[in-house]
Amino acid sequence: MLTFYSRILVAYDGSDLSKKALDMAMALAKQDERIELTVVAVSNPPTATSMGSYGIYNQELINEIRENAEKILSEVKEKIAELPNKTAAVVLEGNPGRLIVDHANQTSCDLIVMGSRGLSGIKEMFLGSTSHFVVQKANCPVFIVK
Ligand SMILES: Nc1ncnc2c1ncn2[C@@H]1O[C@H](COP(=O)(O)OP(=O)(O)OP(=O)(O)O)[C@@H](O)[C@H]1O
Ligand SMILES: [Mg+2]
């Protein structure tokens, strides 16, 4: 058991800042082979409720969103495979903030690394909604890359 951060979760949405977060987490992991690194990408397809009262949602769109998350992670898998450390890359489906926090709890992560902003273009706010949620709800320290 390491006394410092031994299980790091990176929240990855393919944005430049999440790439920076991954690089930061990899640099930390390089400090000690015993550090475990998990990269989580959450796909958030529209649900029947969010698509209007008819309950009709586009299965093709949902599949596309899922495939996109898989594609984003396959690039990451190659990159983290360079490390001698134990690594994992997972795609989850649902609310990104909630799932990042839950996954960190379930896998006993002791550090979450993520970007201040993600894929959305709004620049006025310092934190995006996902990073805002995770900082508030996580049970471990959160490293925000900016
Ligand atoms: N779907 C996701 N899966 C994994 N990590 C994510 C996801 N969305 C965001 N993140 C993480 O959260 C960081 C901040 O993104 P966030 O979504 O909070 O900001 P945003 O996209 O700019 O704004 P918003 O989504 O609120 O419109 C990203 O750099 C990434 O590390
Ligand atoms: Mg976002």
mmCIF file with all atom_site columns, C-alpha atoms and ligand atoms in Angstrom:
data_model
loop_
_atom_site.group_PDB
_atom_site.id
_atom_site.type_symbol
_atom_site.label_atom_id
_atom_site.label_alt_id
_atom_site.label_comp_id
_atom_site.label_asym_id
_atom_site.label_entity_id
_atom_site.label_seq_id
_atom_site.pdbx_PDB_ins_code
_atom_site.Cartn_x
_atom_site.Cartn_y
_atom_site.Cartn_z
_atom_site.occupancy
_atom_site.B_iso_or_equiv
_atom_site.pdbx_formal_charge
_atom_site.auth_seq_id
_atom_site.auth_comp_id
_atom_site.auth_asym_id
_atom_site.auth_atom_id
_atom_site.pdbx_PDB_model_num
ATOM   1   C  CA  . MET A 1 1   ? 0.000   0.000  0.000   1.00 0.00 ? 1   MET A CA  1
ATOM   2   C  CA  . LEU A 1 2   ? 1.419   3.345  -1.008  1.00 0.00 ? 2   LEU A CA  1
ATOM   3   C  CA  . THR A 1 3   ? 1.174   6.224  1.381   1.00 0.00 ? 3   THR A CA  1
ATOM   4   C  CA  . PHE A 1 4   ? 0.666   8.696  -1.449  1.00 0.00 ? 4   PHE A CA  1
ATOM   5   C  CA  . TYR A 1 5   ? -1.875  8.429  -4.266  1.00 0.00 ? 5   TYR A CA  1
ATOM   6   C  CA  . SER A 1 6   ? -2.014  4.806  -5.304  1.00 0.00 ? 6   SER A CA  1
ATOM   7   C  CA  . ARG A 1 7   ? -5.170  4.587  -7.379  1.00 0.00 ? 7   ARG A CA  1
ATOM   8   C  CA  . ILE A 1 8   ? -5.767  7.404  -9.824  1.00 0.00 ? 8   ILE A CA  1
ATOM   9   C  CA  . LEU A 1 9   ? -8.890  7.926  -11.918 1.00 0.00 ? 9   LEU A CA  1
ATOM   10  C  CA  . VAL A 1 10  ? -8.735  10.141 -14.999 1.00 0.00 ? 10  VAL A CA  1
ATOM   11  C  CA  . ALA A 1 11  ? -12.023 11.530 -16.347 1.00 0.00 ? 11  ALA A CA  1
ATOM   12  C  CA  . TYR A 1 12  ? -11.636 11.650 -20.102 1.00 0.00 ? 12  TYR A CA  1
ATOM   13  C  CA  . ASP A 1 13  ? -13.973 13.204 -22.677 1.00 0.00 ? 13  ASP A CA  1
ATOM   14  C  CA  . GLY A 1 14  ? -11.462 13.659 -25.497 1.00 0.00 ? 14  GLY A CA  1
ATOM   15  C  CA  . SER A 1 15  ? -11.188 17.440 -24.906 1.00 0.00 ? 15  SER A CA  1
ATOM   16  C  CA  . ASP A 1 16  ? -7.768  19.122 -24.880 1.00 0.00 ? 16  ASP A CA  1
ATOM   17  C  CA  . LEU A 1 17  ? -7.942  19.642 -21.124 1.00 0.00 ? 17  LEU A CA  1
ATOM   18  C  CA  . SER A 1 18  ? -8.825  15.993 -20.512 1.00 0.00 ? 18  SER A CA  1
ATOM   19  C  CA  . LYS A 1 19  ? -5.781  15.071 -22.618 1.00 0.00 ? 19  LYS A CA  1
ATOM   20  C  CA  . LYS A 1 20  ? -3.717  17.346 -20.412 1.00 0.00 ? 20  LYS A CA  1
ATOM   21  C  CA  . ALA A 1 21  ? -5.276  15.650 -17.369 1.00 0.00 ? 21  ALA A CA  1
ATOM   22  C  CA  . LEU A 1 22  ? -4.295  12.232 -18.738 1.00 0.00 ? 22  LEU A CA  1
ATOM   23  C  CA  . ASP A 1 23  ? -0.719  13.404 -19.335 1.00 0.00 ? 23  ASP A CA  1
ATOM   24  C  CA  . MET A 1 24  ? -0.590  14.742 -15.780 1.00 0.00 ? 24  MET A CA  1
ATOM   25  C  CA  . ALA A 1 25  ? -1.924  11.478 -14.338 1.00 0.00 ? 25  ALA A CA  1
ATOM   26  C  CA  . MET A 1 26  ? 0.547   9.464  -16.423 1.00 0.00 ? 26  MET A CA  1
ATOM   27  C  CA  . ALA A 1 27  ? 3.399   11.627 -15.142 1.00 0.00 ? 27  ALA A CA  1
ATOM   28  C  CA  . LEU A 1 28  ? 2.239   10.890 -11.582 1.00 0.00 ? 28  LEU A CA  1
ATOM   29  C  CA  . ALA A 1 29  ? 1.965   7.166  -12.322 1.00 0.00 ? 29  ALA A CA  1
ATOM   30  C  CA  . LYS A 1 30  ? 5.523   7.146  -13.676 1.00 0.00 ? 30  LYS A CA  1
ATOM   31  C  CA  . GLN A 1 31  ? 6.719   8.049  -10.186 1.00 0.00 ? 31  GLN A CA  1
ATOM   32  C  CA  . ASP A 1 32  ? 5.895   4.586  -8.921  1.00 0.00 ? 32  ASP A CA  1
ATOM   33  C  CA  . GLU A 1 33  ? 4.963   1.379  -10.728 1.00 0.00 ? 33  GLU A CA  1
ATOM   34  C  CA  . ARG A 1 34  ? 2.560   0.440  -7.975  1.00 0.00 ? 34  ARG A CA  1
ATOM   35  C  CA  . ILE A 1 35  ? 0.242   3.343  -8.811  1.00 0.00 ? 35  ILE A CA  1
ATOM   36  C  CA  . GLU A 1 36  ? -2.837  2.071  -10.653 1.00 0.00 ? 36  GLU A CA  1
ATOM   37  C  CA  . LEU A 1 37  ? -4.424  4.222  -13.347 1.00 0.00 ? 37  LEU A CA  1
ATOM   38  C  CA  . THR A 1 38  ? -8.011  4.016  -14.593 1.00 0.00 ? 38  THR A CA  1
ATOM   39  C  CA  . VAL A 1 39  ? -9.349  6.176  -17.403 1.00 0.00 ? 39  VAL A CA  1
ATOM   40  C  CA  . VAL A 1 40  ? -13.122 6.642  -17.477 1.00 0.00 ? 40  VAL A CA  1
ATOM   41  C  CA  . ALA A 1 41  ? -15.121 7.989  -20.438 1.00 0.00 ? 41  ALA A CA  1
ATOM   42  C  CA  . VAL A 1 42  ? -18.835 8.432  -19.904 1.00 0.00 ? 42  VAL A CA  1
ATOM   43  C  CA  . SER A 1 43  ? -21.139 8.396  -22.883 1.00 0.00 ? 43  SER A CA  1
ATOM   44  C  CA  . ASN A 1 44  ? -24.324 10.278 -22.242 1.00 0.00 ? 44  ASN A CA  1
ATOM   45  C  CA  . PRO A 1 45  ? -26.840 9.397  -24.946 1.00 0.00 ? 45  PRO A CA  1
ATOM   46  C  CA  . PRO A 1 46  ? -30.229 11.114 -24.944 1.00 0.00 ? 46  PRO A CA  1
ATOM   47  C  CA  . THR A 1 47  ? -32.946 9.154  -23.205 1.00 0.00 ? 47  THR A CA  1
ATOM   48  C  CA  . ALA A 1 48  ? -36.565 8.779  -24.211 1.00 0.00 ? 48  ALA A CA  1
ATOM   49  C  CA  . THR A 1 49  ? -37.550 11.425 -21.649 1.00 0.00 ? 49  THR A CA  1
ATOM   50  C  CA  . SER A 1 50  ? -35.020 14.004 -22.813 1.00 0.00 ? 50  SER A CA  1
ATOM   51  C  CA  . MET A 1 51  ? -36.084 13.529 -26.443 1.00 0.00 ? 51  MET A CA  1
ATOM   52  C  CA  . GLY A 1 52  ? -39.639 14.765 -25.916 1.00 0.00 ? 52  GLY A CA  1
ATOM   53  C  CA  . SER A 1 53  ? -43.066 13.524 -25.058 1.00 0.00 ? 53  SER A CA  1
ATOM   54  C  CA  . TYR A 1 54  ? -43.335 10.962 -27.855 1.00 0.00 ? 54  TYR A CA  1
ATOM   55  C  CA  . GLY A 1 55  ? -40.713 8.776  -26.258 1.00 0.00 ? 55  GLY A CA  1
ATOM   56  C  CA  . ILE A 1 56  ? -39.116 8.295  -29.637 1.00 0.00 ? 56  ILE A CA  1
ATOM   57  C  CA  . TYR A 1 57  ? -35.363 8.390  -29.612 1.00 0.00 ? 57  TYR A CA  1
ATOM   58  C  CA  . ASN A 1 58  ? -32.936 7.780  -32.338 1.00 0.00 ? 58  ASN A CA  1
ATOM   59  C  CA  . GLN A 1 59  ? -31.202 4.430  -31.842 1.00 0.00 ? 59  GLN A CA  1
ATOM   60  C  CA  . GLU A 1 60  ? -28.663 5.277  -34.518 1.00 0.00 ? 60  GLU A CA  1
ATOM   61  C  CA  . LEU A 1 61  ? -27.654 8.431  -32.651 1.00 0.00 ? 61  LEU A CA  1
ATOM   62  C  CA  . ILE A 1 62  ? -27.335 6.494  -29.397 1.00 0.00 ? 62  ILE A CA  1
ATOM   63  C  CA  . ASN A 1 63  ? -25.134 3.877  -31.091 1.00 0.00 ? 63  ASN A CA  1
ATOM   64  C  CA  . GLU A 1 64  ? -23.024 6.639  -32.588 1.00 0.00 ? 64  GLU A CA  1
ATOM   65  C  CA  . ILE A 1 65  ? -22.493 8.260  -29.169 1.00 0.00 ? 65  ILE A CA  1
ATOM   66  C  CA  . ARG A 1 66  ? -21.533 4.873  -27.685 1.00 0.00 ? 66  ARG A CA  1
ATOM   67  C  CA  . GLU A 1 67  ? -19.135 4.103  -30.526 1.00 0.00 ? 67  GLU A CA  1
ATOM   68  C  CA  . ASN A 1 68  ? -17.578 7.540  -30.149 1.00 0.00 ? 68  ASN A CA  1
ATOM   69  C  CA  . ALA A 1 69  ? -16.790 6.893  -26.472 1.00 0.00 ? 69  ALA A CA  1
ATOM   70  C  CA  . GLU A 1 70  ? -15.265 3.518  -27.409 1.00 0.00 ? 70  GLU A CA  1
ATOM   71  C  CA  . LYS A 1 71  ? -13.167 5.189  -30.116 1.00 0.00 ? 71  LYS A CA  1
ATOM   72  C  CA  . ILE A 1 72  ? -11.943 7.895  -27.739 1.00 0.00 ? 72  ILE A CA  1
ATOM   73  C  CA  . LEU A 1 73  ? -10.903 5.212  -25.277 1.00 0.00 ? 73  LEU A CA  1
ATOM   74  C  CA  . SER A 1 74  ? -9.169  2.944  -27.782 1.00 0.00 ? 74  SER A CA  1
ATOM   75  C  CA  . GLU A 1 75  ? -6.668  5.753  -28.446 1.00 0.00 ? 75  GLU A CA  1
ATOM   76  C  CA  . VAL A 1 76  ? -6.191  6.141  -24.699 1.00 0.00 ? 76  VAL A CA  1
ATOM   77  C  CA  . LYS A 1 77  ? -5.670  2.400  -24.194 1.00 0.00 ? 77  LYS A CA  1
ATOM   78  C  CA  . GLU A 1 78  ? -2.714  2.432  -26.580 1.00 0.00 ? 78  GLU A CA  1
ATOM   79  C  CA  . LYS A 1 79  ? -1.221  5.419  -24.807 1.00 0.00 ? 79  LYS A CA  1
ATOM   80  C  CA  . ILE A 1 80  ? -1.516  4.068  -21.253 1.00 0.00 ? 80  ILE A CA  1
ATOM   81  C  CA  . ALA A 1 81  ? -0.217  0.656  -22.337 1.00 0.00 ? 81  ALA A CA  1
ATOM   82  C  CA  . GLU A 1 82  ? 3.241   2.311  -22.466 1.00 0.00 ? 82  GLU A CA  1
ATOM   83  C  CA  . LEU A 1 83  ? 3.240   2.451  -18.685 1.00 0.00 ? 83  LEU A CA  1
ATOM   84  C  CA  . PRO A 1 84  ? 4.554   -0.463 -16.651 1.00 0.00 ? 84  PRO A CA  1
ATOM   85  C  CA  . ASN A 1 85  ? 1.744   0.274  -14.167 1.00 0.00 ? 85  ASN A CA  1
ATOM   86  C  CA  . LYS A 1 86  ? -1.543  -1.563 -13.911 1.00 0.00 ? 86  LYS A CA  1
ATOM   87  C  CA  . THR A 1 87  ? -3.989  0.394  -16.104 1.00 0.00 ? 87  THR A CA  1
ATOM   88  C  CA  . ALA A 1 88  ? -7.622  0.177  -17.189 1.00 0.00 ? 88  ALA A CA  1
ATOM   89  C  CA  . ALA A 1 89  ? -9.874  2.119  -19.534 1.00 0.00 ? 89  ALA A CA  1
ATOM   90  C  CA  . VAL A 1 90  ? -13.644 1.915  -19.174 1.00 0.00 ? 90  VAL A CA  1
ATOM   91  C  CA  . VAL A 1 91  ? -16.694 3.349  -20.893 1.00 0.00 ? 91  VAL A CA  1
ATOM   92  C  CA  . LEU A 1 92  ? -19.707 4.004  -18.696 1.00 0.00 ? 92  LEU A CA  1
ATOM   93  C  CA  . GLU A 1 93  ? -23.111 5.226  -19.731 1.00 0.00 ? 93  GLU A CA  1
ATOM   94  C  CA  . GLY A 1 94  ? -25.227 7.843  -18.016 1.00 0.00 ? 94  GLY A CA  1
ATOM   95  C  CA  . ASN A 1 95  ? -24.636 11.081 -16.118 1.00 0.00 ? 95  ASN A CA  1
ATOM   96  C  CA  . PRO A 1 96  ? -20.877 11.840 -16.358 1.00 0.00 ? 96  PRO A CA  1
ATOM   97  C  CA  . GLY A 1 97  ? -20.371 13.552 -12.977 1.00 0.00 ? 97  GLY A CA  1
ATOM   98  C  CA  . ARG A 1 98  ? -22.392 10.997 -11.021 1.00 0.00 ? 98  ARG A CA  1
ATOM   99  C  CA  . LEU A 1 99  ? -20.692 8.037  -12.711 1.00 0.00 ? 99  LEU A CA  1
ATOM   100 C  CA  . ILE A 1 100 ? -17.179 9.431  -12.262 1.00 0.00 ? 100 ILE A CA  1
ATOM   101 C  CA  . VAL A 1 101 ? -17.807 9.893  -8.519  1.00 0.00 ? 101 VAL A CA  1
ATOM   102 C  CA  . ASP A 1 102 ? -19.482 6.468  -8.160  1.00 0.00 ? 102 ASP A CA  1
ATOM   103 C  CA  . HIS A 1 103 ? -16.709 4.685  -10.056 1.00 0.00 ? 103 HIS A CA  1
ATOM   104 C  CA  . ALA A 1 104 ? -14.056 6.403  -7.947  1.00 0.00 ? 104 ALA A CA  1
ATOM   105 C  CA  . ASN A 1 105 ? -15.846 5.238  -4.793  1.00 0.00 ? 105 ASN A CA  1
ATOM   106 C  CA  . GLN A 1 106 ? -16.438 1.692  -6.018  1.00 0.00 ? 106 GLN A CA  1
ATOM   107 C  CA  . THR A 1 107 ? -12.817 1.189  -7.049  1.00 0.00 ? 107 THR A CA  1
ATOM   108 C  CA  . SER A 1 108 ? -11.410 3.015  -3.974  1.00 0.00 ? 108 SER A CA  1
ATOM   109 C  CA  . CYS A 1 109 ? -9.614  5.652  -6.012  1.00 0.00 ? 109 CYS A CA  1
ATOM   110 C  CA  . ASP A 1 110 ? -7.663  8.141  -3.938  1.00 0.00 ? 110 ASP A CA  1
ATOM   111 C  CA  . LEU A 1 111 ? -7.266  10.833 -6.604  1.00 0.00 ? 111 LEU A CA  1
ATOM   112 C  CA  . ILE A 1 112 ? -9.409  12.026 -9.516  1.00 0.00 ? 112 ILE A CA  1
ATOM   113 C  CA  . VAL A 1 113 ? -7.663  13.989 -12.277 1.00 0.00 ? 113 VAL A CA  1
ATOM   114 C  CA  . MET A 1 114 ? -9.780  15.987 -14.727 1.00 0.00 ? 114 MET A CA  1
ATOM   115 C  CA  . GLY A 1 115 ? -9.936  19.200 -16.752 1.00 0.00 ? 115 GLY A CA  1
ATOM   116 C  CA  . SER A 1 116 ? -11.565 22.414 -15.549 1.00 0.00 ? 116 SER A CA  1
ATOM   117 C  CA  . ARG A 1 117 ? -13.505 22.550 -18.838 1.00 0.00 ? 117 ARG A CA  1
ATOM   118 C  CA  . GLY A 1 118 ? -14.417 19.936 -21.383 1.00 0.00 ? 118 GLY A CA  1
ATOM   119 C  CA  . LEU A 1 119 ? -15.988 19.715 -24.791 1.00 0.00 ? 119 LEU A CA  1
ATOM   120 C  CA  . SER A 1 120 ? -18.529 22.492 -24.356 1.00 0.00 ? 120 SER A CA  1
ATOM   121 C  CA  . GLY A 1 121 ? -17.547 25.895 -25.754 1.00 0.00 ? 121 GLY A CA  1
ATOM   122 C  CA  . ILE A 1 122 ? -18.740 28.138 -22.924 1.00 0.00 ? 122 ILE A CA  1
ATOM   123 C  CA  . LYS A 1 123 ? -15.705 29.864 -21.464 1.00 0.00 ? 123 LYS A CA  1
ATOM   124 C  CA  . GLU A 1 124 ? -17.203 32.301 -18.932 1.00 0.00 ? 124 GLU A CA  1
ATOM   125 C  CA  . MET A 1 125 ? -17.422 29.779 -16.119 1.00 0.00 ? 125 MET A CA  1
ATOM   126 C  CA  . PHE A 1 126 ? -14.212 28.523 -14.586 1.00 0.00 ? 126 PHE A CA  1
ATOM   127 C  CA  . LEU A 1 127 ? -15.558 25.001 -14.028 1.00 0.00 ? 127 LEU A CA  1
ATOM   128 C  CA  . GLY A 1 128 ? -17.817 23.023 -16.341 1.00 0.00 ? 128 GLY A CA  1
ATOM   129 C  CA  . SER A 1 129 ? -20.807 21.198 -14.875 1.00 0.00 ? 129 SER A CA  1
ATOM   130 C  CA  . THR A 1 130 ? -19.011 17.839 -14.716 1.00 0.00 ? 130 THR A CA  1
ATOM   131 C  CA  . SER A 1 131 ? -15.931 19.134 -12.913 1.00 0.00 ? 131 SER A CA  1
ATOM   132 C  CA  . HIS A 1 132 ? -18.142 21.281 -10.645 1.00 0.00 ? 132 HIS A CA  1
ATOM   133 C  CA  . PHE A 1 133 ? -20.189 18.216 -9.652  1.00 0.00 ? 133 PHE A CA  1
ATOM   134 C  CA  . VAL A 1 134 ? -17.153 15.978 -9.099  1.00 0.00 ? 134 VAL A CA  1
ATOM   135 C  CA  . VAL A 1 135 ? -15.332 18.548 -6.945  1.00 0.00 ? 135 VAL A CA  1
ATOM   136 C  CA  . GLN A 1 136 ? -18.428 18.853 -4.755  1.00 0.00 ? 136 GLN A CA  1
ATOM   137 C  CA  . LYS A 1 137 ? -19.341 15.177 -4.445  1.00 0.00 ? 137 LYS A CA  1
ATOM   138 C  CA  . ALA A 1 138 ? -16.086 13.213 -4.586  1.00 0.00 ? 138 ALA A CA  1
ATOM   139 C  CA  . ASN A 1 139 ? -14.817 11.543 -1.424  1.00 0.00 ? 139 ASN A CA  1
ATOM   140 C  CA  . CYS A 1 140 ? -11.182 11.935 -2.484  1.00 0.00 ? 140 CYS A CA  1
ATOM   141 C  CA  . PRO A 1 141 ? -9.039  14.867 -3.631  1.00 0.00 ? 141 PRO A CA  1
ATOM   142 C  CA  . VAL A 1 142 ? -9.710  16.165 -7.158  1.00 0.00 ? 142 VAL A CA  1
ATOM   143 C  CA  . PHE A 1 143 ? -6.838  17.451 -9.278  1.00 0.00 ? 143 PHE A CA  1
ATOM   144 C  CA  . ILE A 1 144 ? -8.209  20.027 -11.736 1.00 0.00 ? 144 ILE A CA  1
ATOM   145 C  CA  . VAL A 1 145 ? -6.006  20.665 -14.757 1.00 0.00 ? 145 VAL A CA  1
ATOM   146 C  CA  . LYS A 1 146 ? -6.400  24.060 -16.444 1.00 0.00 ? 146 LYS A CA  1
HETATM 147 N  N1  . LIG B 2 .   ? -18.460 12.427 -20.471 1.00 0.00 ? 1   LIG B N1  1
HETATM 148 C  C1  . LIG B 2 .   ? -17.349 12.537 -19.768 1.00 0.00 ? 1   LIG B C1  1
HETATM 149 N  N2  . LIG B 2 .   ? -16.628 11.433 -19.448 1.00 0.00 ? 1   LIG B N2  1
HETATM 150 C  C2  . LIG B 2 .   ? -15.487 11.544 -18.734 1.00 0.00 ? 1   LIG B C2  1
HETATM 151 N  N3  . LIG B 2 .   ? -14.988 12.709 -18.292 1.00 0.00 ? 1   LIG B N3  1
HETATM 152 C  C3  . LIG B 2 .   ? -15.664 13.826 -18.580 1.00 0.00 ? 1   LIG B C3  1
HETATM 153 C  C4  . LIG B 2 .   ? -16.872 13.807 -19.321 1.00 0.00 ? 1   LIG B C4  1
HETATM 154 N  N4  . LIG B 2 .   ? -17.306 15.092 -19.446 1.00 0.00 ? 1   LIG B N4  1
HETATM 155 C  C5  . LIG B 2 .   ? -16.408 15.858 -18.826 1.00 0.00 ? 1   LIG B C5  1
HETATM 156 N  N5  . LIG B 2 .   ? -15.414 15.119 -18.300 1.00 0.00 ? 1   LIG B N5  1
HETATM 157 C  C6  . LIG B 2 .   ? -14.253 15.613 -17.530 1.00 0.00 ? 1   LIG B C6  1
HETATM 158 O  O1  . LIG B 2 .   ? -14.629 16.829 -16.926 1.00 0.00 ? 1   LIG B O1  1
HETATM 159 C  C7  . LIG B 2 .   ? -13.762 17.881 -17.365 1.00 0.00 ? 1   LIG B C7  1
HETATM 160 C  C8  . LIG B 2 .   ? -14.587 19.159 -17.421 1.00 0.00 ? 1   LIG B C8  1
HETATM 161 O  O2  . LIG B 2 .   ? -15.634 19.020 -18.360 1.00 0.00 ? 1   LIG B O2  1
HETATM 162 P  P1  . LIG B 2 .   ? -17.079 19.636 -18.155 1.00 0.00 ? 1   LIG B P1  1
HETATM 163 O  O3  . LIG B 2 .   ? -18.054 18.729 -18.831 1.00 0.00 ? 1   LIG B O3  1
HETATM 164 O  O4  . LIG B 2 .   ? -17.275 19.930 -16.712 1.00 0.00 ? 1   LIG B O4  1
HETATM 165 O  O5  . LIG B 2 .   ? -16.983 21.041 -18.902 1.00 0.00 ? 1   LIG B O5  1
HETATM 166 P  P2  . LIG B 2 .   ? -17.632 21.540 -20.250 1.00 0.00 ? 1   LIG B P2  1
HETATM 167 O  O6  . LIG B 2 .   ? -17.845 20.400 -21.200 1.00 0.00 ? 1   LIG B O6  1
HETATM 168 O  O7  . LIG B 2 .   ? -16.762 22.668 -20.722 1.00 0.00 ? 1   LIG B O7  1
HETATM 169 O  O8  . LIG B 2 .   ? -19.024 22.153 -19.773 1.00 0.00 ? 1   LIG B O8  1
HETATM 170 P  P3  . LIG B 2 .   ? -20.486 21.492 -19.690 1.00 0.00 ? 1   LIG B P3  1
HETATM 171 O  O9  . LIG B 2 .   ? -20.381 20.023 -19.988 1.00 0.00 ? 1   LIG B O9  1
HETATM 172 O  O10 . LIG B 2 .   ? -20.940 21.796 -18.308 1.00 0.00 ? 1   LIG B O10 1
HETATM 173 O  O11 . LIG B 2 .   ? -21.283 22.210 -20.712 1.00 0.00 ? 1   LIG B O11 1
HETATM 174 C  C9  . LIG B 2 .   ? -13.198 17.392 -18.698 1.00 0.00 ? 1   LIG B C9  1
HETATM 175 O  O12 . LIG B 2 .   ? -11.940 18.010 -19.004 1.00 0.00 ? 1   LIG B O12 1
HETATM 176 C  C10 . LIG B 2 .   ? -13.040 15.905 -18.409 1.00 0.00 ? 1   LIG B C10 1
HETATM 177 O  O13 . LIG B 2 .   ? -11.854 15.699 -17.626 1.00 0.00 ? 1   LIG B O13 1
HETATM 178 MG MG  . MG  B 3 .   ? -18.950 18.657 -20.743 1.00 0.00 ? 2   MG  B MG  1
#
